[in-house]
mmCIF file of C-alpha atoms in Angstrom:
data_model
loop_
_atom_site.group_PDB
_atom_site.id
_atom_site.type_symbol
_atom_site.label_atom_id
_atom_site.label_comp_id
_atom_site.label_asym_id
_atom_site.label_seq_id
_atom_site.Cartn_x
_atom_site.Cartn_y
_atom_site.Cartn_z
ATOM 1 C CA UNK A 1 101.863 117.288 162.166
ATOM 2 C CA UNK A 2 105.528 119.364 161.559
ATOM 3 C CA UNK A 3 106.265 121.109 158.160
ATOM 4 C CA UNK A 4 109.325 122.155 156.920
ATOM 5 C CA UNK A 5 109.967 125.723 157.156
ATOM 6 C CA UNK A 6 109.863 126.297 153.057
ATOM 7 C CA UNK A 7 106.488 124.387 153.476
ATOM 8 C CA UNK A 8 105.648 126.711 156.442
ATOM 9 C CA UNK A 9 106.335 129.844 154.425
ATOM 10 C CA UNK A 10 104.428 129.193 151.640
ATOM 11 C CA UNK A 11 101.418 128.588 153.478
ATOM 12 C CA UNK A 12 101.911 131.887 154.918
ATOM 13 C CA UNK A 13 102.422 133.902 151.793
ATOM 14 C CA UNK A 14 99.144 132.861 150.871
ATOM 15 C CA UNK A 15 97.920 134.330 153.482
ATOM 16 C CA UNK A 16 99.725 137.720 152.741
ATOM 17 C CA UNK A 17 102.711 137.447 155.034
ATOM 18 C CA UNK A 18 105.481 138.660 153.739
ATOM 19 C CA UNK A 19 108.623 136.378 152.947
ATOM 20 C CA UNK A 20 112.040 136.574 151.386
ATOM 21 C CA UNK A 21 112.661 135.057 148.048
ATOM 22 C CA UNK A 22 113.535 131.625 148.301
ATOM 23 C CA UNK A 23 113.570 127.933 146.626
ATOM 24 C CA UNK A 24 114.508 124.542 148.271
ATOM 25 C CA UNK A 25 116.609 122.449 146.664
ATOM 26 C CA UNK A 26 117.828 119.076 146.987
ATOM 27 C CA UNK A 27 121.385 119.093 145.228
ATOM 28 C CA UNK A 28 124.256 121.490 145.061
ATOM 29 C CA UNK A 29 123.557 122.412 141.169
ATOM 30 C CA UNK A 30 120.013 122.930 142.207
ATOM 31 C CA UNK A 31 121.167 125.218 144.939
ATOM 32 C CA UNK A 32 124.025 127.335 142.354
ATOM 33 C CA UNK A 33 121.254 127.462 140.159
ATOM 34 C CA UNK A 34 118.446 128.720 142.656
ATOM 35 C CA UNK A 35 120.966 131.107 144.154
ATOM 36 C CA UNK A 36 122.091 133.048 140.277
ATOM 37 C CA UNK A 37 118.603 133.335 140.021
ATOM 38 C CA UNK A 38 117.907 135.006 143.211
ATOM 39 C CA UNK A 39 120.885 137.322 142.491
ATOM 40 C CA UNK A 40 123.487 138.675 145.194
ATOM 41 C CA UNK A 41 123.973 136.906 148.704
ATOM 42 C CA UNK A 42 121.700 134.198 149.788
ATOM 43 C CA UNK A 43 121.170 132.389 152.844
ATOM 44 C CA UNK A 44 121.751 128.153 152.502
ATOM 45 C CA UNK A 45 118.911 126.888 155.541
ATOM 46 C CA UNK A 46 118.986 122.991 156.164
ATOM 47 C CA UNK A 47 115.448 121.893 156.701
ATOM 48 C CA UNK A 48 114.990 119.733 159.105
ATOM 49 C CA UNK A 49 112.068 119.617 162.217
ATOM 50 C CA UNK A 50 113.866 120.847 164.409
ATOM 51 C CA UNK A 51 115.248 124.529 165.927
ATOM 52 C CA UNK A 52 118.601 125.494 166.377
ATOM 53 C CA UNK A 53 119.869 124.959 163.163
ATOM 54 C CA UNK A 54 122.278 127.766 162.831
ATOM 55 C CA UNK A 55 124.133 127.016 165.990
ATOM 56 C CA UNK A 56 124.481 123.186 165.025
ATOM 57 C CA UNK A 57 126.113 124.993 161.295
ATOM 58 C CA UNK A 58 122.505 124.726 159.500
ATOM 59 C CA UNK A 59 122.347 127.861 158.609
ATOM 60 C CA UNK A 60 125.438 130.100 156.406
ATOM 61 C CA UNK A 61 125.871 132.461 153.812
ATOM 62 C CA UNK A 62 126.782 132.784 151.005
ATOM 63 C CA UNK A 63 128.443 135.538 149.101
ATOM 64 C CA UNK A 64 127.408 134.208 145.619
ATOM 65 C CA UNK A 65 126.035 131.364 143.766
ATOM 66 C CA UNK A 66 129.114 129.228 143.519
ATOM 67 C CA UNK A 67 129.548 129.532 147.216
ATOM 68 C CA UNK A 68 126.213 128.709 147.585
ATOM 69 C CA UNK A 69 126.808 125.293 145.868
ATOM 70 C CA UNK A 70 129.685 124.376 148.009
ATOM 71 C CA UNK A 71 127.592 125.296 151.226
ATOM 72 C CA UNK A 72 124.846 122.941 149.583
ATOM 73 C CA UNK A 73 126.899 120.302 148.674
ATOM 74 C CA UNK A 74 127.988 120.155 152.378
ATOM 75 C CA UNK A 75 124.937 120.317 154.028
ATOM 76 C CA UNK A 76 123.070 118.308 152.110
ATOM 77 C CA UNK A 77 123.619 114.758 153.277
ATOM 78 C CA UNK A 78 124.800 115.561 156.906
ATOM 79 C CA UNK A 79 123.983 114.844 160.129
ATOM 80 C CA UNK A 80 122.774 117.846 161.550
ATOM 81 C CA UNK A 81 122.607 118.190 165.701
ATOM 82 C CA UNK A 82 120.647 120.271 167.455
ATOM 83 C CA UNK A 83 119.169 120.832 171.118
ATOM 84 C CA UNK A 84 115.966 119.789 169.325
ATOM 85 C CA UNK A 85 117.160 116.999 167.899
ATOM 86 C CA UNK A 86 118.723 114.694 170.544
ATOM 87 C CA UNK A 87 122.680 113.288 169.909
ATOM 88 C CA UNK A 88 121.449 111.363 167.072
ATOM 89 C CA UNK A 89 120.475 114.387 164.826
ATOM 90 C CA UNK A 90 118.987 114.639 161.595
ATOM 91 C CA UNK A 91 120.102 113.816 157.940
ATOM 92 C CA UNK A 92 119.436 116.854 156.009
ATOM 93 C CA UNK A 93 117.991 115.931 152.663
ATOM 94 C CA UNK A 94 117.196 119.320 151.185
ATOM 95 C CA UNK A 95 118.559 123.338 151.584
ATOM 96 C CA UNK A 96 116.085 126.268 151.205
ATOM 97 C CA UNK A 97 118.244 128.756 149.170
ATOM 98 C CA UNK A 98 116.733 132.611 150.283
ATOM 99 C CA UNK A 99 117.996 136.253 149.847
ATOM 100 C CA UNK A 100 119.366 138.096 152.337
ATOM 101 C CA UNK A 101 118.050 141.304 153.588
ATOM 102 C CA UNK A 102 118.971 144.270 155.629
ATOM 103 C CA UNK A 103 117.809 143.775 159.027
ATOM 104 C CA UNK A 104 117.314 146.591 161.731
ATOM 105 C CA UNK A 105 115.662 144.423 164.205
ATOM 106 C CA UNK A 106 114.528 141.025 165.516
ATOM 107 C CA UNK A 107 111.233 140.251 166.869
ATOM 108 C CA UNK A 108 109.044 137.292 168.051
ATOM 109 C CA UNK A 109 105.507 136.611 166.574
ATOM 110 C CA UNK A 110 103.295 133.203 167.316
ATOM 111 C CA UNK A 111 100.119 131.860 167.800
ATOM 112 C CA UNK A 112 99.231 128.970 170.357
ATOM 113 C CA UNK A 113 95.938 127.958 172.354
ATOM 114 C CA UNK A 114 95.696 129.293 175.819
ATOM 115 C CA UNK A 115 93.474 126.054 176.537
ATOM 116 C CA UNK A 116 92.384 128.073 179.988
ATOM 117 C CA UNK A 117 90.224 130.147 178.025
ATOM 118 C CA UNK A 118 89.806 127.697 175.022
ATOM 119 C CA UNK A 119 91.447 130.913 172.675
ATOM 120 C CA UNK A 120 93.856 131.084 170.525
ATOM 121 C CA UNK A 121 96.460 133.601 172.130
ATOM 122 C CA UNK A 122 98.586 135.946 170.275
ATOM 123 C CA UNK A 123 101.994 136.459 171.438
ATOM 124 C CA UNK A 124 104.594 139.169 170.586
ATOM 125 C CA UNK A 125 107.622 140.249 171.754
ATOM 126 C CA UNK A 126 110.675 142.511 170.594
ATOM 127 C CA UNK A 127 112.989 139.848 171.784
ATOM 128 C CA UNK A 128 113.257 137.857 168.659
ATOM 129 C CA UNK A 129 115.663 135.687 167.466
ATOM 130 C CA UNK A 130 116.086 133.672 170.979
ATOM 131 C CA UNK A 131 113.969 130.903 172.060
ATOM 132 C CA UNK A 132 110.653 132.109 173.710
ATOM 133 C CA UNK A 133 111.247 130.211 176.478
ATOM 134 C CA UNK A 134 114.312 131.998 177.118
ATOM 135 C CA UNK A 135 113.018 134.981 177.195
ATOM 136 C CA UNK A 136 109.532 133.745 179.038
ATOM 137 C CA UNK A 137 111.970 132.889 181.640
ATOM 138 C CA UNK A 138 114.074 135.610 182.002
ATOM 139 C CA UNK A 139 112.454 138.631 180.995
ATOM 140 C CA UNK A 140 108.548 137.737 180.732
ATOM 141 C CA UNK A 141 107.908 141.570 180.513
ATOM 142 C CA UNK A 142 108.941 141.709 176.845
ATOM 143 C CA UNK A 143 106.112 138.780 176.211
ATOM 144 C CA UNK A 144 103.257 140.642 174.954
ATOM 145 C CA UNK A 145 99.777 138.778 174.766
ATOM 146 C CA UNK A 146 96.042 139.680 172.865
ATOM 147 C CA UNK A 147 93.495 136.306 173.106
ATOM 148 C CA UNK A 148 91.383 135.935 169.504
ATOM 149 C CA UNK A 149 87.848 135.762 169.846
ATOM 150 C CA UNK A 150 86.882 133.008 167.419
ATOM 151 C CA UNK A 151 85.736 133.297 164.023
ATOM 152 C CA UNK A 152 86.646 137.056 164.171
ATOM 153 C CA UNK A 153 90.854 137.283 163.941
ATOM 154 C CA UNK A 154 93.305 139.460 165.292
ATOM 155 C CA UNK A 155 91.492 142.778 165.370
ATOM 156 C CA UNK A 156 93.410 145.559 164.246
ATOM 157 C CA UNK A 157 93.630 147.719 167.060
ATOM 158 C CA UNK A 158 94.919 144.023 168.805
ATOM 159 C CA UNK A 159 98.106 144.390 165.440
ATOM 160 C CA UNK A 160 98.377 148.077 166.724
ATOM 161 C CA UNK A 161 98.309 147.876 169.786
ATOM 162 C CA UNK A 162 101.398 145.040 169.860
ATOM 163 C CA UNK A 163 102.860 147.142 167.523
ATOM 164 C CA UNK A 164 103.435 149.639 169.425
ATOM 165 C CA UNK A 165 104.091 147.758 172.347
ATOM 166 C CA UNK A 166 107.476 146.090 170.580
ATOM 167 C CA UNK A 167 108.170 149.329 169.564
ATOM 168 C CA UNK A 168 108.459 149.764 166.384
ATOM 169 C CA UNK A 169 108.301 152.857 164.269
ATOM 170 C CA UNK A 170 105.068 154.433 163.050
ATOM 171 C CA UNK A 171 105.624 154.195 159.707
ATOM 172 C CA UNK A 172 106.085 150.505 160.274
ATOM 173 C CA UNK A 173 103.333 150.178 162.153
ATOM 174 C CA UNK A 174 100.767 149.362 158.950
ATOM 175 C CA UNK A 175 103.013 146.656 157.192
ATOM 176 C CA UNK A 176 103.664 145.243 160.943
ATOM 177 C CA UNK A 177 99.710 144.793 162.093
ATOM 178 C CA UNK A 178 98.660 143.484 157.866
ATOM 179 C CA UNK A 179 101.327 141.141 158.715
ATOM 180 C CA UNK A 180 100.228 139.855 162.088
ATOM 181 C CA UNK A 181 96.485 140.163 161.157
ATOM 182 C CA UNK A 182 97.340 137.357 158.290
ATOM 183 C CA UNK A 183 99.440 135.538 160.465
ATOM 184 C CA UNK A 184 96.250 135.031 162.421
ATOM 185 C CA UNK A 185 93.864 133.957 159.555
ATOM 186 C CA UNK A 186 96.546 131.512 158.460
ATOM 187 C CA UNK A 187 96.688 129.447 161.738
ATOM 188 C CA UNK A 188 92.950 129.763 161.606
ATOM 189 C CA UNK A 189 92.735 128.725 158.253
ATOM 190 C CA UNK A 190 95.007 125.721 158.610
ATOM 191 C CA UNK A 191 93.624 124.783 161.643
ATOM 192 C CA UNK A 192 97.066 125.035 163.599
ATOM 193 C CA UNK A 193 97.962 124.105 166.655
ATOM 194 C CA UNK A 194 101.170 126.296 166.626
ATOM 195 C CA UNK A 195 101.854 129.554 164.384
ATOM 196 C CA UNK A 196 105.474 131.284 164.987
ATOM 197 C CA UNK A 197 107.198 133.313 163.071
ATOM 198 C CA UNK A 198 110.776 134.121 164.565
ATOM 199 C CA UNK A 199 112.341 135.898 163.593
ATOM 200 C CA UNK A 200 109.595 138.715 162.057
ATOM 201 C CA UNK A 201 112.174 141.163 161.053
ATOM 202 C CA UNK A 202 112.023 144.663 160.076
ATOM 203 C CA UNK A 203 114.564 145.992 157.614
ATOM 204 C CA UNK A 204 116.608 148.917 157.055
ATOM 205 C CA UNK A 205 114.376 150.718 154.502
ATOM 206 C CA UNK A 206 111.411 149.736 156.228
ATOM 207 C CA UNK A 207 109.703 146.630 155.275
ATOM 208 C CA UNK A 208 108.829 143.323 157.287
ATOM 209 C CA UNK A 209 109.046 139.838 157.045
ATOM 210 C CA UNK A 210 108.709 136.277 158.108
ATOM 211 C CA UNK A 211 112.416 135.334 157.963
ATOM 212 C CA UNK A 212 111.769 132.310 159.548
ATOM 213 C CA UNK A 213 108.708 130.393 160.423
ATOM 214 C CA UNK A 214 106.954 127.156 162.297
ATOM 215 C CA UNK A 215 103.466 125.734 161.417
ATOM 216 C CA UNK A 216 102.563 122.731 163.330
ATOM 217 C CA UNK A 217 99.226 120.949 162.360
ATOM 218 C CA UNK A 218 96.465 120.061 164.219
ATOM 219 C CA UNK A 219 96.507 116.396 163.327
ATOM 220 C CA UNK A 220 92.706 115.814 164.280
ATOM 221 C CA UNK A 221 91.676 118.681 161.414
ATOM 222 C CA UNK A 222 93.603 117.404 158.674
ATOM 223 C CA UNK A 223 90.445 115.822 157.459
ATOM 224 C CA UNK A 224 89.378 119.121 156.312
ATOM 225 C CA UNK A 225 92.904 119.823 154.496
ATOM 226 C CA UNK A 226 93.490 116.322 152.253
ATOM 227 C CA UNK A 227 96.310 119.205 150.216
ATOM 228 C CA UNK A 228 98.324 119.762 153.468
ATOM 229 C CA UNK A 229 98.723 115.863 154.545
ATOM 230 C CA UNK A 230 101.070 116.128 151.249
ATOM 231 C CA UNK A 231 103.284 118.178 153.535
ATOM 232 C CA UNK A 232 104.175 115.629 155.514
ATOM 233 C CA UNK A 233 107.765 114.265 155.680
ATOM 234 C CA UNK A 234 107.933 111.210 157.312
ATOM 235 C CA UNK A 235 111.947 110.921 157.252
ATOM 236 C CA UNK A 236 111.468 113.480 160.039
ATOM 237 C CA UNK A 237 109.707 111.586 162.176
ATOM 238 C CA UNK A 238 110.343 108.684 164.601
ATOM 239 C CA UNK A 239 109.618 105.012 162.570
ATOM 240 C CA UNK A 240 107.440 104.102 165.652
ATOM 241 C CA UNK A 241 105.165 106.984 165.638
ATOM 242 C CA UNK A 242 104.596 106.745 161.716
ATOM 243 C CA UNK A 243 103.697 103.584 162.304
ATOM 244 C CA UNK A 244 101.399 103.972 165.071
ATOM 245 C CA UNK A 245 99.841 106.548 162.672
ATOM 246 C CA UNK A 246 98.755 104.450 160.211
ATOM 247 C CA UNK A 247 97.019 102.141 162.663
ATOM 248 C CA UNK A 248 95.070 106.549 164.204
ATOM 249 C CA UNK A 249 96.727 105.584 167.190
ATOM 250 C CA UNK A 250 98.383 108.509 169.476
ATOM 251 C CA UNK A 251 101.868 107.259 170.522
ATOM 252 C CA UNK A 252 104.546 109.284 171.608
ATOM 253 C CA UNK A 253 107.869 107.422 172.183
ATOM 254 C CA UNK A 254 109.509 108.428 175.480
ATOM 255 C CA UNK A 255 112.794 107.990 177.155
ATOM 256 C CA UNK A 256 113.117 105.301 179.498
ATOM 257 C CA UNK A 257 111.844 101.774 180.194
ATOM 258 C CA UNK A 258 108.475 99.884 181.264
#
């Protein structure tokens, strides 16, 4: 099962991953009023399921709260297209309203199971901001990788050690690893099939965050989590599927005819 991004980072604050101050909204007064509060420039997301948002014009900012409305007030509504989304695209039906912050860098954090060892893998890289495939296809180097022994989480000479590897500075080292060590015990604790966090940025004086962030579900384990199945948004998902759902059947609707 997808969640929306805002849905995402809340799950992983409380974990103790860091995240920018935010609030979704579903109306332009909502978002004026979300942005004053926040104070300064904000960011206007759309949330939909799907990536590439701030190519397809998902994503701008805005100086201050009034321009924050009219950003709102446009986005909410539209059809947003993506390379995610197909040439039909998405209707955008709510904005997540965050600050902005002083990056310094980019990088790439996520979780996924390597089902050739039957681990959940760790993956890093100081390429973030760009698609992991992209950079798993042209410059796998960068894609660093620890496997998590079960039931014991992302050690912490694992955080170090990738750390180091994406180079970041020593006294960011410490924030970096706390942040990728509860990265770890949320996708455990959720029972996730997919963790990613990207981009994990590091700012100018220092500090680290999620600024943006994927949780996908493991749909067979959501027994266990009757809270999270309120997460789910079926307006993001194809009328077939949610109705092969409510029969527990897996369907995935394909291209093509039989």
């Amino acid at each position: 099962m997808k969640i929306h991004e805002y849905q995402a980072k809340s799950i992983l604050a409380q974990y103790g991953v860091p995240v920018p101050k935010g609030e979704v909204v579903y109306s332009a007064e909502e978002a004026g009023t979300a942005a004053k509060a926040i104070g300064g420039s904000v960011v206007v997301k759309a949330q939909i399921h799907a990536g590439g948002r701030g190519k397809g014009g998902g994503v701008k900012i805005a100086k201050d709260s009034s321009e924050a409305a009219v950003i709102a007030k446009q986005m909410i509504g539209m059809t947003l297209v993506t390379h995610q989304t197909g040439p039909e695209g998405r209707t955008v039906q709510r904005v997540l309203i965050e600050e902005t912050l002083p990056i310094e860098r980019e990088l790439y954090l996520g979780i996924v199971l390597d089902r050739a060892q039957g681990k959940p893998a760790f993956m890093a890289s100081a390429a973030g901001g760009v698609e992991i495939e992209e950079v798993a296809a042209k410059t796998p180097e960068l894609i660093l990788k620890e496997v998590i022994e079960p039931g014991q989480g992302l050690a912490p000479y694992q955080a170090r050690k990738l750390a180091f590897g994406m180079g970041l500075p020593a006294s960011a080292v410490s924030a970096a690893s706390a942040a990728m060590r509860a990265l770890a015990k949320a996708y455990e604790g959720v029972d996730a099939s997919l963790a990613e966090i990207n981009p994990f940025v590091l700012t100018t004086d220092g500090k680290v965050y999620a600024l943006d962030a994927k949780i996908n579900l493991d749909d067979n384990a959501l027994y266990r989590h009757k809270d999270l199945l309120e997460l789910r948004d079926l307006n993001e998902e194809d009328p077939l599927e949610v109705e092969a759902s409510r029969f527990n059947l897996n369907y995935i609707k394909l291209d093509g005819s039989v």
